[in-house]
Tab-separated table of C-alpha atoms in Angstrom:
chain	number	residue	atom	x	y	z
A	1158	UNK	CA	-25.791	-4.780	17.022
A	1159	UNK	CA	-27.625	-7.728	15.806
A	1160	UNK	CA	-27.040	-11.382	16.979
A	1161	UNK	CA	-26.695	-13.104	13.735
A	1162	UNK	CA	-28.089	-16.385	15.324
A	1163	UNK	CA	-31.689	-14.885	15.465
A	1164	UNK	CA	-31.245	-13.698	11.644
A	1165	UNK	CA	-32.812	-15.666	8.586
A	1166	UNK	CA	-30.375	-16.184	6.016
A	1167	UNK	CA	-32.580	-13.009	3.975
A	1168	UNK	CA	-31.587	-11.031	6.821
A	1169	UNK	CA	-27.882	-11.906	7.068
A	1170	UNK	CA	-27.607	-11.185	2.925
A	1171	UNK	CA	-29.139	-7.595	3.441
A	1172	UNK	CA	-27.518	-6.949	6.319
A	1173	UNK	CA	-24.102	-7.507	4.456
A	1174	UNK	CA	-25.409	-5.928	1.464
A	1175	UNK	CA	-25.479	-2.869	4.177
A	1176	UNK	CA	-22.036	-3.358	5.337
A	1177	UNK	CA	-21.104	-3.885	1.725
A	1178	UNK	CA	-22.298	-0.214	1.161
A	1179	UNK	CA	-21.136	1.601	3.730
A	1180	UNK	CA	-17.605	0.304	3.029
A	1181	UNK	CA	-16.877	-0.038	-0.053
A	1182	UNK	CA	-20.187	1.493	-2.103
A	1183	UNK	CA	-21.102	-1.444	-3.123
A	1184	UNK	CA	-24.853	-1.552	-4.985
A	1185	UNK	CA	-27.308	-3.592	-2.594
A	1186	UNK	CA	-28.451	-5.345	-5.928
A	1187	UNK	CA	-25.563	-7.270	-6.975
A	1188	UNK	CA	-24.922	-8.275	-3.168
A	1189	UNK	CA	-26.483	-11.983	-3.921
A	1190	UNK	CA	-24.818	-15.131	-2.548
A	1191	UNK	CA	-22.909	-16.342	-5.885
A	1192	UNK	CA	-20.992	-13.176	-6.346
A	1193	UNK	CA	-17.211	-13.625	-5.733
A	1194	UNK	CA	-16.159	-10.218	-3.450
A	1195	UNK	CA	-12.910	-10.098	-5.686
A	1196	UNK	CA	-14.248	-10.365	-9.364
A	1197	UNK	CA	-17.622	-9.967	-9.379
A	1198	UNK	CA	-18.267	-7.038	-6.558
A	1199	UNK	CA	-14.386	-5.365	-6.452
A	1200	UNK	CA	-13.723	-5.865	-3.218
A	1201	UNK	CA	-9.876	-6.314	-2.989
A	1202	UNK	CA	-8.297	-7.979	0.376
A	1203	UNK	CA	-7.693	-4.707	2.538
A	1204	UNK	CA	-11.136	-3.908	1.847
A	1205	UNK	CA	-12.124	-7.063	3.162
A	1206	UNK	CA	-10.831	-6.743	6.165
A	1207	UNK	CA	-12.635	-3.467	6.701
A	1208	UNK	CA	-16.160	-5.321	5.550
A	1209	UNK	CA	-15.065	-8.614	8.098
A	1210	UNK	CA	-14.485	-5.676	11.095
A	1211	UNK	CA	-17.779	-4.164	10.047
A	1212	UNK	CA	-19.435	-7.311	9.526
A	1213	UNK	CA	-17.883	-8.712	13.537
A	1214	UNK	CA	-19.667	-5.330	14.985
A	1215	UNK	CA	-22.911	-5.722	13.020
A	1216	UNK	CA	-23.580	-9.571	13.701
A	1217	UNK	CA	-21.566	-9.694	16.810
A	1218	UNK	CA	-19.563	-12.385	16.008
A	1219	UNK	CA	-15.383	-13.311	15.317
A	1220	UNK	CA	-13.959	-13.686	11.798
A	1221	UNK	CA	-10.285	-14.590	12.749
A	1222	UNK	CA	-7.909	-13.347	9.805
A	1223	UNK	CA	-7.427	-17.036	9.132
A	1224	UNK	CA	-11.235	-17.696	7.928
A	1225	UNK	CA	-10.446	-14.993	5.309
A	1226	UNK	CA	-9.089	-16.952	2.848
A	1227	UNK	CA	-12.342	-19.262	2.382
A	1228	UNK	CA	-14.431	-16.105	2.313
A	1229	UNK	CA	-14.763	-15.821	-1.416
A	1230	UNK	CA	-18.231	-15.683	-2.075
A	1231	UNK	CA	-21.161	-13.832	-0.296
A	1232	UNK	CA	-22.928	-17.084	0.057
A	1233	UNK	CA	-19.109	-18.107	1.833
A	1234	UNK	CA	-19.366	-15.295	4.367
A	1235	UNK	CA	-23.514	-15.918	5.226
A	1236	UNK	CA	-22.457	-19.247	6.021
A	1237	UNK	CA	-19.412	-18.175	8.149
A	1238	UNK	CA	-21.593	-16.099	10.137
A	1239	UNK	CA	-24.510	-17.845	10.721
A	1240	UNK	CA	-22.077	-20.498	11.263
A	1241	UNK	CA	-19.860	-18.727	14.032
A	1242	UNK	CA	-22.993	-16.970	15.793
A	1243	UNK	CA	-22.924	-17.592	19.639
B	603	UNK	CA	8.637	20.589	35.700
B	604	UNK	CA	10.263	22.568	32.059
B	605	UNK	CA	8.782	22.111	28.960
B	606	UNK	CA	10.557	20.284	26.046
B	607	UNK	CA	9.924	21.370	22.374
B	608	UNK	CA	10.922	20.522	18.532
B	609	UNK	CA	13.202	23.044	17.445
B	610	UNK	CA	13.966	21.869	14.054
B	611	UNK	CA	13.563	18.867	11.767
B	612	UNK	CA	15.421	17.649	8.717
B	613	UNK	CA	15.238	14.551	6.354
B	614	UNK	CA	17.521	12.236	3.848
B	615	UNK	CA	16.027	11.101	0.487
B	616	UNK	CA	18.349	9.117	-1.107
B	617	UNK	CA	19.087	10.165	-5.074
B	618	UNK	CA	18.182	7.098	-6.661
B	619	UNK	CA	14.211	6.846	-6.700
B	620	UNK	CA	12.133	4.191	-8.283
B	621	UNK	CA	8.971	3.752	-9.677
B	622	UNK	CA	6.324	0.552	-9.715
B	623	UNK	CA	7.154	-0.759	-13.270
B	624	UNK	CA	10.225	-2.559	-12.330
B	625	UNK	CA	8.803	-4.558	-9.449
B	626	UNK	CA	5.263	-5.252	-10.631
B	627	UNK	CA	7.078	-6.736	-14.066
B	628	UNK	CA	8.850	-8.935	-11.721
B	629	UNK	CA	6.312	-10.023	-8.911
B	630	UNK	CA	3.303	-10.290	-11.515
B	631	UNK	CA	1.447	-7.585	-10.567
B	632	UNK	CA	1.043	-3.618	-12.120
B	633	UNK	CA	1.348	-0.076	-11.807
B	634	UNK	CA	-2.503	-0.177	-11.195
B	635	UNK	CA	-2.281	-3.081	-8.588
B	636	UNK	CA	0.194	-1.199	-6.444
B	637	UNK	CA	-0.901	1.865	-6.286
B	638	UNK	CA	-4.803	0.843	-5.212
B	639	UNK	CA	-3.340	-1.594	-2.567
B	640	UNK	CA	-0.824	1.107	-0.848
B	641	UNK	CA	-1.050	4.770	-2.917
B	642	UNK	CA	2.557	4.143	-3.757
B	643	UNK	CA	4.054	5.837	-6.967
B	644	UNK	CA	7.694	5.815	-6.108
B	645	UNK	CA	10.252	5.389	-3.544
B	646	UNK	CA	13.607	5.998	-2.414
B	647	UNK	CA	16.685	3.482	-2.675
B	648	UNK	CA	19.679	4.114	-0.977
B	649	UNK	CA	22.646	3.265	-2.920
B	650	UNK	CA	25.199	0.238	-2.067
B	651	UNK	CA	27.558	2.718	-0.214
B	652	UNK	CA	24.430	4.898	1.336
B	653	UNK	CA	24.250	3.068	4.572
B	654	UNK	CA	21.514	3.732	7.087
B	655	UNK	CA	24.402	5.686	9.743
B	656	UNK	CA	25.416	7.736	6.374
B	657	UNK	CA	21.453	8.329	6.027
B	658	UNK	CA	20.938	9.565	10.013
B	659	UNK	CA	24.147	11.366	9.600
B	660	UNK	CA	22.160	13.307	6.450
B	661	UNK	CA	18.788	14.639	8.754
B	662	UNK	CA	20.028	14.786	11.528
B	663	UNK	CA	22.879	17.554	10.211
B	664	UNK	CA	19.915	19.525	8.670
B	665	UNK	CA	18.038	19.132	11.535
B	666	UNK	CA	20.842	20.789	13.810
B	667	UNK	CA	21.410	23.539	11.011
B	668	UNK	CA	17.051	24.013	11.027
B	669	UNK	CA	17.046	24.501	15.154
B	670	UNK	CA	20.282	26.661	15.502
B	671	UNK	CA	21.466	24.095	17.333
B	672	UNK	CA	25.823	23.553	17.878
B	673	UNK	CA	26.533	19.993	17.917
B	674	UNK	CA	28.771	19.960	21.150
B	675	UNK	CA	25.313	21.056	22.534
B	676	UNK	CA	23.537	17.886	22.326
B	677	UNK	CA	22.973	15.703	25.352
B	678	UNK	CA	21.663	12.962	23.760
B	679	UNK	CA	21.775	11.191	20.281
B	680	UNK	CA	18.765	8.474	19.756
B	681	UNK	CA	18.569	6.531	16.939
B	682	UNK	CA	15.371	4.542	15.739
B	683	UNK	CA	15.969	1.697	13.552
B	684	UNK	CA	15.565	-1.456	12.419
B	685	UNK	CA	17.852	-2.077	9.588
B	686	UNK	CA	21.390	-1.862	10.984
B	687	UNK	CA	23.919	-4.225	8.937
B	688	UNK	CA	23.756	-6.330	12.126
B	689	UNK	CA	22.491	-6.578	16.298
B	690	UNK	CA	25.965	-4.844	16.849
B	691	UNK	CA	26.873	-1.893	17.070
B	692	UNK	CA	24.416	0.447	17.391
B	693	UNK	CA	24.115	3.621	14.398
B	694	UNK	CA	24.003	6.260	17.132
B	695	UNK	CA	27.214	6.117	18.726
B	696	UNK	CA	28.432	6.942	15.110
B	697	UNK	CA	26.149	9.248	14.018
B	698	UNK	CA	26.810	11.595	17.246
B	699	UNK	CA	30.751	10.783	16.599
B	700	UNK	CA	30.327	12.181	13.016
B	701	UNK	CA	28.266	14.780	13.719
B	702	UNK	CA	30.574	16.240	16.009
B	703	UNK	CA	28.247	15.452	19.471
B	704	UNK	CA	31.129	15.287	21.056
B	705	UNK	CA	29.067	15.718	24.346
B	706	UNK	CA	26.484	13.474	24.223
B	707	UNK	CA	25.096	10.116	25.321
B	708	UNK	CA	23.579	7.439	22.348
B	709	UNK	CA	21.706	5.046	21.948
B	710	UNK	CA	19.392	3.154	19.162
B	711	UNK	CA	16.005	2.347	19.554
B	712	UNK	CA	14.227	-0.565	18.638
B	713	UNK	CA	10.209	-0.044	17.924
B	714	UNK	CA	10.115	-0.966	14.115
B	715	UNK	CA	8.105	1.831	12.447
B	716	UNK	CA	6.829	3.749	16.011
B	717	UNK	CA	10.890	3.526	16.676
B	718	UNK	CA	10.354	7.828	15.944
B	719	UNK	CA	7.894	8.589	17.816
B	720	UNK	CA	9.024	6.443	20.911
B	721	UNK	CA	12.315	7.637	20.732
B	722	UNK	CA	10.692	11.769	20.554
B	723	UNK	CA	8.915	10.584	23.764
B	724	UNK	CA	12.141	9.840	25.643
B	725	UNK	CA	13.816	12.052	24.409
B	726	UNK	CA	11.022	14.864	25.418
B	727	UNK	CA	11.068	13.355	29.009
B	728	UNK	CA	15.141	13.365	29.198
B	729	UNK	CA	15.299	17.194	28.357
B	730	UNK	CA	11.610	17.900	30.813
B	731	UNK	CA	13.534	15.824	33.451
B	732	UNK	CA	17.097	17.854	32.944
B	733	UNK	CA	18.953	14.699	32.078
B	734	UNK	CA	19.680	16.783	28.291
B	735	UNK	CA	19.712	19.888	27.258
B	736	UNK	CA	19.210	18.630	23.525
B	737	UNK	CA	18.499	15.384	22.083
B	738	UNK	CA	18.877	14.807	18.690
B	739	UNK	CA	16.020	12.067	17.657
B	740	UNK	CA	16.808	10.210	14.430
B	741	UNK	CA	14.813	7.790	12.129
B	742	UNK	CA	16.912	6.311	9.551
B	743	UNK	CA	16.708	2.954	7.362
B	744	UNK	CA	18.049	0.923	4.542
B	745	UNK	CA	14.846	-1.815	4.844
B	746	UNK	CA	15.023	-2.700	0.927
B	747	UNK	CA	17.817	-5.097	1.070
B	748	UNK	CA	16.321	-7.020	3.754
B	749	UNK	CA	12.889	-7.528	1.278
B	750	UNK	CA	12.382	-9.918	-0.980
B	751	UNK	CA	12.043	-8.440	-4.659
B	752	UNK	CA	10.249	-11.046	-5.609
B	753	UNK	CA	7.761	-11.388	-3.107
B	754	UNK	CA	4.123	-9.844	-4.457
B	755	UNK	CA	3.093	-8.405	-0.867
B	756	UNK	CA	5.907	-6.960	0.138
B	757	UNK	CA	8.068	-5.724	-2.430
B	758	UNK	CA	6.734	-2.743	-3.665
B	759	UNK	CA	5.568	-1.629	-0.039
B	760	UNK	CA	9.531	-0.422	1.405
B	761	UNK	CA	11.477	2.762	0.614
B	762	UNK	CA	14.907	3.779	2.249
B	763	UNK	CA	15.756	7.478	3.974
B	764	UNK	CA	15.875	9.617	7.351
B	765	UNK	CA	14.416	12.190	9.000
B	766	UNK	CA	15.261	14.097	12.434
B	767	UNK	CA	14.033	16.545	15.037
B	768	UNK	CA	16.009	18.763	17.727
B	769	UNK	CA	14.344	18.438	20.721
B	770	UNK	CA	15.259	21.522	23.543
B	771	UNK	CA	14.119	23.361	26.230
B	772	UNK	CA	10.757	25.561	25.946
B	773	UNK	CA	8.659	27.881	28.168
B	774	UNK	CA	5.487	26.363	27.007
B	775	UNK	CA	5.904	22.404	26.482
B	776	UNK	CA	5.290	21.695	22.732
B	777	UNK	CA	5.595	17.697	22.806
B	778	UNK	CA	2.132	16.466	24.482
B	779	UNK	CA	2.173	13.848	26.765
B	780	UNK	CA	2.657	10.953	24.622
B	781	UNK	CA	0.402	7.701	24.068
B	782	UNK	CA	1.570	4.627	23.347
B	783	UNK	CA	0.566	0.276	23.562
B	784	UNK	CA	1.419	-2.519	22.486
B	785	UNK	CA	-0.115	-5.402	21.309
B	786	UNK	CA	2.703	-8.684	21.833
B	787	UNK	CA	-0.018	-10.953	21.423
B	788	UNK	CA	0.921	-10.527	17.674
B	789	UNK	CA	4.513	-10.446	17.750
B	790	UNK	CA	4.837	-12.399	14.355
B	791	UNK	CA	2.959	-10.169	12.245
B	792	UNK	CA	6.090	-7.984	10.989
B	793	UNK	CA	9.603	-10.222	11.415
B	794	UNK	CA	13.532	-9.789	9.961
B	795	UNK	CA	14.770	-12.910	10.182
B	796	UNK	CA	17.005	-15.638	8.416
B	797	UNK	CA	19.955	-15.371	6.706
B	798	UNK	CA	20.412	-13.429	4.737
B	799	UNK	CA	17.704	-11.048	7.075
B	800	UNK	CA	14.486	-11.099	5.101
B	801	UNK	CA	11.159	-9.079	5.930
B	802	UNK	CA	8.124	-11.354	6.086
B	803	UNK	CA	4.501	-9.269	7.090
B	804	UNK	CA	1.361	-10.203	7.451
B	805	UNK	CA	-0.158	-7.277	6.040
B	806	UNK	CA	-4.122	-8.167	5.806
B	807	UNK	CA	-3.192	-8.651	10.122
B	808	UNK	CA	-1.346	-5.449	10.615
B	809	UNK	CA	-4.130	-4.109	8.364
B	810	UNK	CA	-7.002	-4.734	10.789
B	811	UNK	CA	-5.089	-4.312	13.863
B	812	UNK	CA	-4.276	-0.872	12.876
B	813	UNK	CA	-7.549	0.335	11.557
B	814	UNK	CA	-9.219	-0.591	14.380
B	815	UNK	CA	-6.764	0.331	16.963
B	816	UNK	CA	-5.092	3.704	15.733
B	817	UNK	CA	-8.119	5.868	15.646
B	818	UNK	CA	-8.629	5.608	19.934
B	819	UNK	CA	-4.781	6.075	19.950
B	820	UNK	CA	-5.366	9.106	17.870
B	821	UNK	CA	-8.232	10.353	20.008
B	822	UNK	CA	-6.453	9.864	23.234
B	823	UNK	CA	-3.189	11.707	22.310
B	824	UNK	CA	-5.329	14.525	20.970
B	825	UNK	CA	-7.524	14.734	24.552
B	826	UNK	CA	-3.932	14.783	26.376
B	827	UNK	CA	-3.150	17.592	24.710
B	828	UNK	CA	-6.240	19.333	24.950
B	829	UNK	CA	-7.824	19.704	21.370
B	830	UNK	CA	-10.183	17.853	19.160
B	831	UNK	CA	-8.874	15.830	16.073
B	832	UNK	CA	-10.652	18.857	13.909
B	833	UNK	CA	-8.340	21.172	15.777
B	834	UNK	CA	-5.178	19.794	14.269
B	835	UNK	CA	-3.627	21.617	11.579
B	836	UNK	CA	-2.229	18.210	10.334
B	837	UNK	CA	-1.701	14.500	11.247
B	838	UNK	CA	1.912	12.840	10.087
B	839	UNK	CA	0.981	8.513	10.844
B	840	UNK	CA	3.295	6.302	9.773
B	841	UNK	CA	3.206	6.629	6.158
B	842	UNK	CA	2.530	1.965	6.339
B	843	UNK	CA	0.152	2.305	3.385
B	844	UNK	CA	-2.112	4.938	1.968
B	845	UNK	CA	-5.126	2.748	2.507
B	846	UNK	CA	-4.321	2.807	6.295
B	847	UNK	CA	-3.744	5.965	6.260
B	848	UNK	CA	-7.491	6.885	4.933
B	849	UNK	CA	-9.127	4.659	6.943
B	850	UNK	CA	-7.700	6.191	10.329
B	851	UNK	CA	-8.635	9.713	8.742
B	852	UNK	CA	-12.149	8.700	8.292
B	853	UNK	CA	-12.694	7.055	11.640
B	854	UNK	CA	-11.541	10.725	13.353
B	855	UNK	CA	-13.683	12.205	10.600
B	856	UNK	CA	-10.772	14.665	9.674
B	857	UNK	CA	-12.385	17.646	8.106
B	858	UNK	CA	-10.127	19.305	5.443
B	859	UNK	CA	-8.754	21.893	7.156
B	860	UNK	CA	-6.609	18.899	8.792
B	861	UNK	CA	-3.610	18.672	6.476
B	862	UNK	CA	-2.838	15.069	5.781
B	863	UNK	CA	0.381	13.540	5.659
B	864	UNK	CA	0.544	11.217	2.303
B	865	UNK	CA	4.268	11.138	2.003
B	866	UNK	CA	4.185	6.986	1.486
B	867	UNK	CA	2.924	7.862	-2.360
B	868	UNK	CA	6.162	9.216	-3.141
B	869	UNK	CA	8.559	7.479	0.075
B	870	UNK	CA	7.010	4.009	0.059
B	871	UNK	CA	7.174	2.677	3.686
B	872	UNK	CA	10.233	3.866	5.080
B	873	UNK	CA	9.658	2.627	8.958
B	874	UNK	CA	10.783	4.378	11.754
B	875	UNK	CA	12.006	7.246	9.241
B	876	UNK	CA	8.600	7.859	7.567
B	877	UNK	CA	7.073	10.014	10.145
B	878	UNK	CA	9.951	12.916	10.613
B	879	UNK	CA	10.341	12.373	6.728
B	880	UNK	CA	6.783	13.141	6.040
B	881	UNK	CA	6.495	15.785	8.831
B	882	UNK	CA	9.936	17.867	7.665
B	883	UNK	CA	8.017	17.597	4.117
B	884	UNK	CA	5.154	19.432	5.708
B	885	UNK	CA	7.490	22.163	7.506
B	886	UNK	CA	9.412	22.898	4.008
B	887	UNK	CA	6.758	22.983	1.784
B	888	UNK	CA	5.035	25.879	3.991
B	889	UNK	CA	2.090	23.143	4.912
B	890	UNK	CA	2.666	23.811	8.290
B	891	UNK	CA	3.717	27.002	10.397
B	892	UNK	CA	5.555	27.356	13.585
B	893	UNK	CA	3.952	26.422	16.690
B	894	UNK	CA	0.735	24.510	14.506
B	895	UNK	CA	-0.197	21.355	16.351
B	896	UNK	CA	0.479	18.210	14.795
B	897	UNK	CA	-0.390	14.816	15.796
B	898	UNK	CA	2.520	12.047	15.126
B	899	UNK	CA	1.959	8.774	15.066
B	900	UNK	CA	4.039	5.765	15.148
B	901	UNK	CA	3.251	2.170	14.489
B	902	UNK	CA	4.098	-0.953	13.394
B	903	UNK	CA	6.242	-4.352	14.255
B	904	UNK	CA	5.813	-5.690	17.696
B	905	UNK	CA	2.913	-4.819	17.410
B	906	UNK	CA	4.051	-1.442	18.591
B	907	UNK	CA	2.473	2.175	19.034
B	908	UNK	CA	3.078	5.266	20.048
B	909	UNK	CA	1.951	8.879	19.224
B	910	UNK	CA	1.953	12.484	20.537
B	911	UNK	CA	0.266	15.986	19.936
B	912	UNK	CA	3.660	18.424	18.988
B	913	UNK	CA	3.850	22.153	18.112
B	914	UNK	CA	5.726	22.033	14.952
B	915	UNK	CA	8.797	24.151	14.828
């Protein structure tokens, strides 16, 4: 586990790029903060709830099911957790 | 202390089956949409006059006939359900009245989709404790009327039918010591409410509540009995959605000599009948043999859990 709050942004895109892969096989390449998680990297809402769990273990930090909704772009979710890191 | 076993299981698919087409013309969605979000293909609709009683009445009668078991033998008739026409009566009194239980107690039980697997666990304590000889467990329910058709989440996700089990004495106890929790915190995740009764979920919730918390539910029931997950020769969850269903299978890395229970793809979500519906699937197509252990497990509204290592029958 990784406390997001030490992380550079850099950091917090390749370590979701990581997450990204392991869950849903997503290329590390198109993991870059404008892509949308539905369109442009097919990542459909139960899947995102696997990458948020994934993503509270990794960067030790809370994504309530309520934040999900704003999540729709990488850039959205490196924000969120660099945001919500203690 | 005795041992309490399953002696024989049976299940009620109701005639009338439909596919996606139908309800992803009407919420917007497709075929495709459907089937990535839950694995479902098709599911059972009870017909106007197939109530959910007429349903339990169905199983449990095969399940009798499957264990060699005489009606006027049962001690105890429990029915898990949540779709009863109304709070009162119960189903059970009826369904032991029609089934000629002339002998036995009833009662319904209330655990949305772990109502089974609850209701197994009492009933395996009543017949360890003496307080039965036999219980007849049912799961039985009629939840599409109570969905909204045209509602995009929810509408394809419910399917109507039963299941049962006979649960009797045994030499060697073949129901392991069950495991179950709750999580109340979330009680308005999964509701029937309003008139007419209408099923509102929060599914992305139930999602991550149940991916995360199943697989040390799974892991526990499995130590209690004394095996690893790999050990099983199959694991019956509730059949929710396939997607939940893969996830858990993963986290217990389930090698594939563990025989997976994907009934949901052809049953939808059929609550508290969809694990003795998916595990007297197993049993008749040969997937199974007697005395294999299976791990059952039960989830859903309340939040609600529970889940238990059997020897199938």
């Amino acid at each position: 586990m990784t406390t997001a709050s030490t992380l550079s942004r850099t950091e917090l895109i390749a370590g979701l790029a990581e997450v990204l892969e392991e869950v849903a096989g997503t290329p590390a390449d198109k993991v870059v903060p404008e892509a949308t998680f539905d369109g442009d990297l097919d990542v459909d809402s139960l899947t995102m709830v696997e990458v948020v769990v994934a993503c509270e273990e990794r960067f030790d930090v809370r994504i309530p099911d309520e934040a999900l909704e704003g999540l729709r772009t990488v850039g959205d979710a490196v924000d969120f957790i660099s945001g919500a890191a203690k | 202390m005795r041992g309490a076993a399953l002696l024989g299981v049976g299940s009620h698919r109701p005639a009338h089956r439909e596919d996606n087409r139908a309800i992803a013309e009407r919420t917007g969605s497709s075929d495709e949409w459907i089937r990535e979000r839950s694995g479902i293909v098709t599911r059972g609709i009870a017909a106007a006059d197939e109530s959910t009683v007429d349903m339990a009445v169905s199983a449990g009668g095969k399940a009798l006939a499957a264990s060699g078991v005489d009606a006027r033998d049962v001690g105890l008739v429990l029915l898990a359900t949540c779709s009863m026409p109304g709070p009162l009566p119960g189903g059970s009194p009826e369904v032991a009245h029609r089934l000629g239980a002339v002998e036995a107690g009833a009662s319904d039980i209330g655990a949305g989709c772990a109502g089974f697997t609850y209701a197994l666990a009492l009933a395996a304590d009543a017949v360890r404790a003496g307080s039965a000889e036999h219980v007849l467990v049912v799961g039985s329910e009629k939840l599409t009327p109570m969905v909204d058709p045209d509602d995009r989440g929810t509408a394809f996700l419910f399917g109507d039918g039963a299941g049962a089990a006979v649960v009797g004495r045994s030499e060697t106890d073949g129901i392991g010591r069950v495991v179950w929790a709750h999580d109340g915190g979330q009680y308005e995740r999964l509701v029937i409410d309003g008139s007419p009764l209408r099923l509102k979920m929060d599914g992305r919730a139930i999602y991550r509540w149940a991916t995360t918390t199943l697989p040390a539910l799974a892991r526990k029931a499995c130590a209690q009995a004394g095996i690893e997950p790999s050990e099983l020769a199959a694991f019956v969850p509730h059949q929710a959605n396939l997607r939940i269903t893969e996830s858990v299978v993963k986290a217990l890395a389930l090698p594939d000599s563990v025989v997976v229970a994907r009934d949901v793809v052809d049953s939808g979500n059929t609550s508290a009948a969809s694990v003795p519906l998916a595990l007297t699937r197993l049993v008749e197509e040969g997937s199974v043999r007697r005395g294999d252990p299976v791990l059952l497990l039960g989830f859903g509204a309340g939040l609600t859990a529970a889940g238990s290592v059997v020897r199938c029958p």
